Amino acid sequence: MRRFKDINTLIDKLPDLAESPEQQDARIEALLKEHHALRQELGIVMQEAEQKLEEVHGCYDVLAQHSLAQAGKLGGGRP
């Protein structure tokens, strides 16, 4: 269902055939600028998400090491 909505949104953004070629070109140019701006913004968001994922992996690593160390201490005291 979402795909159909996305396709319809894209179709709505296409130039109208009643527009002059110059108007169509101007509209396409504006859409390209919007596309590039959104692509740049997405790149920034992706970098932030990758940094957060690295932080989560770091936290998980610390917790795993701590858990293993605790298990080693507990296991070492048993006969």
N, CA and C of each residue as an Amber inpcrd file, in Angstrom:
protein
   237
   0.8260000  -1.1810000   0.0000000   0.0000000   0.0000000   0.0000000
   0.8790000   1.2570000   0.0000000   1.9500000   1.2080000   0.8040000
   2.8380000   2.3650000   0.8810000   3.5000000   2.6260000  -0.4620000
   3.8470000   1.5540000  -1.1640000   4.4820000   1.6980000  -2.4720000
   3.5580000   2.4460000  -3.4450000   2.2820000   2.0990000  -3.4150000
   1.3210000   2.7710000  -4.2870000   1.2270000   4.2550000  -3.9500000
   1.2490000   4.5690000  -2.6540000   1.2040000   5.9760000  -2.2470000
   2.4580000   6.7110000  -2.7150000   3.6110000   6.0510000  -2.5730000
   4.8680000   6.6610000  -3.0140000   4.8540000   6.9070000  -4.5230000
   4.3540000   5.9300000  -5.2700000   4.2820000   6.0710000  -6.7280000
   3.3320000   7.2010000  -7.0990000   2.1930000   7.2620000  -6.4320000
   1.2350000   8.3340000  -6.7190000   1.8150000   9.7060000  -6.3950000
   2.5800000   9.7780000  -5.3150000   3.2260000  11.0340000  -4.9580000
   4.2070000  11.4480000  -6.0380000   4.9840000  10.4910000  -6.5310000
   5.9290000  10.7850000  -7.6130000   5.2050000  11.2170000  -8.8930000
   4.1270000  10.5500000  -9.2000000   3.3490000  10.9010000 -10.3950000
   2.7980000  12.3130000 -10.2680000   2.3380000  12.6610000  -9.0700000
   1.8070000  14.0100000  -8.8560000   2.8660000  15.0840000  -9.0540000
   4.1240000  14.7290000  -8.8420000   5.2010000  15.7000000  -8.9910000
   5.6960000  15.8310000 -10.4320000   5.2630000  14.9230000 -11.2970000
   5.6800000  15.0110000 -12.6980000   5.0970000  16.2670000 -13.3470000
   5.8350000  16.8260000 -14.3020000   5.3190000  18.0160000 -14.9810000
   4.0110000  17.7290000 -15.7210000   3.1460000  18.7150000 -15.7320000
   1.8750000  18.6130000 -16.4540000   2.1500000  18.7490000 -17.9410000
   1.5030000  17.9320000 -18.7460000   1.7260000  17.9820000 -20.1890000
   1.2440000  19.2860000 -20.8070000   0.3540000  19.9960000 -20.1080000
  -0.1480000  21.2710000 -20.6160000   0.8790000  22.3900000 -20.4160000
   1.8900000  22.1570000 -19.5700000   2.9120000  23.1710000 -19.3400000
   3.8420000  23.2640000 -20.5490000   4.3950000  24.4370000 -20.7150000
   5.3610000  24.6250000 -21.8040000   6.6390000  23.8630000 -21.4640000
   7.4430000  23.5470000 -22.4590000   8.7100000  22.8510000 -22.1870000
   9.5930000  23.6220000 -21.1910000   9.5550000  24.9420000 -21.2590000
  10.3580000  25.7480000 -20.3340000   9.8660000  25.5720000 -18.8970000
   8.5280000  25.5690000 -18.7330000   7.9530000  25.3650000 -17.4020000
   8.2700000  23.9610000 -16.8860000   8.2040000  23.0000000 -17.7810000
   8.5380000  21.6270000 -17.3940000   9.9960000  21.5390000 -16.9660000
  10.8720000  22.1520000 -17.7470000  12.2980000  22.1420000 -17.4090000
  12.5470000  22.8120000 -16.0570000  11.8880000  23.9400000 -15.8060000
  12.0560000  24.6520000 -14.5460000  11.5740000  23.7960000 -13.3760000
  10.4630000  23.1240000 -13.5780000   9.9230000  22.2750000 -12.5110000
  10.8380000  21.0820000 -12.2500000  11.3540000  20.4910000 -13.3140000
  12.2830000  19.3740000 -13.1650000  13.5520000  19.8380000 -12.4500000
  14.0500000  21.0170000 -12.8180000  15.2370000  21.5740000 -12.1740000
  14.9800000  21.7700000 -10.6740000  13.8200000  22.2750000 -10.3200000
  13.4830000  22.4810000  -8.9140000  13.4130000  21.1480000  -8.1760000
  12.8410000  20.1390000  -8.8200000  12.7670000  18.8150000  -8.1970000
  14.1530000  18.2100000  -8.0230000  15.0320000  18.4280000  -8.9850000
  16.4040000  17.9320000  -8.8640000  17.1340000  18.5970000  -7.7030000
  16.9380000  19.9030000  -7.5460000  17.5510000  20.6000000  -6.4190000
  17.0180000  20.0530000  -5.0970000  15.7130000  19.8310000  -5.0450000
  15.1050000  19.2650000  -3.8350000  15.6760000  17.8790000  -3.5590000
  15.8210000  17.0940000  -4.6170000  16.3710000  15.7380000  -4.4880000
  17.7870000  15.7850000  -3.9170000  18.6160000  16.6670000  -4.4550000
  19.9990000  16.7680000  -3.9830000  20.0570000  17.2260000  -2.5270000
  19.1980000  18.1580000  -2.1490000  19.1680000  18.6350000  -0.7710000
  18.7480000  17.5100000   0.1720000  17.7270000  16.7560000  -0.2200000
  17.2650000  15.6500000   0.6120000  18.3160000  14.5440000   0.6910000
  19.0010000  14.3250000  -0.4100000  20.0530000  13.3100000  -0.4300000
  21.1880000  13.7000000   0.5220000  21.5480000  14.9650000   0.5260000
  22.5850000  15.4500000   1.4290000  22.1280000  15.3020000   2.8850000
  20.8860000  15.6770000   3.1530000  20.3390000  15.5540000   4.5060000
  20.3200000  14.0970000   4.9490000  19.9450000  13.2140000   4.0380000
  19.9200000  11.7860000   4.3500000  21.3290000  11.2890000   4.6750000
  22.3240000  11.7880000   3.9610000  23.7060000  11.4030000   4.2380000
  24.1200000  11.7900000   5.6430000  23.7160000  12.9720000   6.0820000
  24.0330000  13.4380000   7.4300000  23.3360000  12.5580000   8.4690000
  22.0770000  12.2630000   8.2260000  21.3150000  11.4220000   9.1530000
  21.9290000  10.0200000   9.2110000  22.3640000   9.5060000   8.0630000
  22.9950000   8.1780000   8.0360000  24.2860000   8.1800000   8.8440000
  25.0870000   9.2340000   8.7320000  26.3280000   9.3160000   9.5020000
  26.0310000   9.3320000  10.9970000  25.0270000  10.0990000  11.3970000
  24.6420000  10.1470000  12.8070000  24.1700000   8.7770000  13.2900000
  23.3930000   8.0830000  12.4670000  22.8960000   6.7630000  12.8400000
  24.0530000   5.7740000  12.9630000  25.0260000   5.8540000  12.0610000
  26.1780000   4.9610000  12.1350000  26.9950000   5.2310000  13.3940000
  27.1380000   6.5070000  13.7680000  27.8650000   6.8400000  14.9980000
  27.1450000   6.2860000  16.2280000  25.8300000   6.4310000  16.2420000
  25.0540000   5.9100000  17.3760000  25.1510000   4.3920000  17.4390000
  25.1310000   3.7440000  16.2820000  25.2570000   2.2860000  16.2520000
  26.6190000   1.8600000  16.7830000  27.6670000   2.5800000  16.4300000
  29.0000000   2.2850000  16.9620000  29.0260000   2.4580000  18.4780000
  28.3520000   3.4880000  18.9840000  28.2840000   3.6990000  20.4310000
  27.5670000   2.5380000  21.1110000  26.4800000   2.0880000  20.5160000
  25.7220000   0.9660000  21.0770000  26.5890000  -0.2840000  21.0790000
  27.3040000  -0.5250000  19.9780000  28.1880000  -1.6870000  19.9250000
  29.2730000  -1.5800000  20.9970000  29.8040000  -0.3850000  21.2050000
  30.8030000  -0.1740000  22.2440000  30.2460000  -0.4740000  23.6240000
  29.0330000  -0.0030000  23.8900000  28.3900000  -0.2780000  25.1810000
  28.1450000  -1.7660000  25.3540000  27.6850000  -2.3950000  24.3040000
  27.4350000  -3.8400000  24.3570000  28.7320000  -4.5910000  24.6370000
  29.8220000  -4.1660000  24.0020000  31.1160000  -4.8050000  24.2110000
  31.5580000  -4.6750000  25.6700000  31.3990000  -3.4750000  26.2290000
  31.7690000  -3.2500000  27.6280000  30.9220000  -4.1290000  28.5510000
  29.6200000  -4.1720000  28.3000000  28.7420000  -4.9970000  29.1290000
  29.0700000  -6.4810000  28.9990000  29.3650000  -6.9140000  27.7820000
  29.7090000  -8.3210000  27.5670000  31.0140000  -8.6640000  28.2910000
  32.0050000  -7.7820000  28.1810000  33.2770000  -8.0310000  28.8680000
  33.0700000  -8.0760000  30.3800000  32.2660000  -7.1740000  30.8980000
  31.9840000  -7.1520000  32.3340000  31.2770000  -8.4420000  32.7640000
  30.3030000  -8.8450000  31.9670000  29.5620000 -10.0610000  32.2830000
  30.4820000 -11.2720000  32.2620000  31.3630000 -11.3570000  31.2860000
  32.3040000 -12.4700000  31.2100000  33.2800000 -12.4440000  32.3920000
  33.7140000 -11.2500000  32.7600000  34.6170000 -11.1410000  33.8910000
  33.9180000 -11.5900000  35.1790000  32.6740000 -11.1800000  35.3500000
  31.9130000 -11.5890000  36.5420000  31.7010000 -13.0880000  36.5510000
  31.3890000 -13.6480000  35.4190000  31.1790000 -15.1070000  35.3330000
  32.4760000 -15.8330000  35.6300000  33.5870000 -15.3000000  35.1990000
  34.8800000 -15.9120000  35.4790000  35.2000000 -15.8840000  36.9490000
  34.8630000 -14.7860000  37.6220000  35.1160000 -14.6750000  39.0620000
  34.2330000 -15.6660000  39.8350000  32.9880000 -15.7450000  39.4110000
  32.0640000 -16.6590000  40.1080000  32.4490000 -18.1110000  39.8470000
  32.8120000 -18.4090000  38.6210000  33.1820000 -19.7820000  38.2600000
  34.4880000 -20.1980000  38.8920000  35.4190000 -19.2550000  39.1320000
  36.7230000 -19.5810000  39.7040000  36.6430000 -19.9610000  41.1630000
  35.6110000 -19.5310000  41.8740000  35.5060000 -19.7900000  43.3010000
  34.8440000 -21.1290000  43.6100000  34.3080000 -21.8020000  42.6440000
  33.6210000 -23.0830000  42.8750000  34.5910000 -24.2420000  42.7450000
  34.3230000 -25.2970000  43.4480000  35.2280000 -26.4550000  43.3590000
  35.1530000 -27.1870000  42.0620000
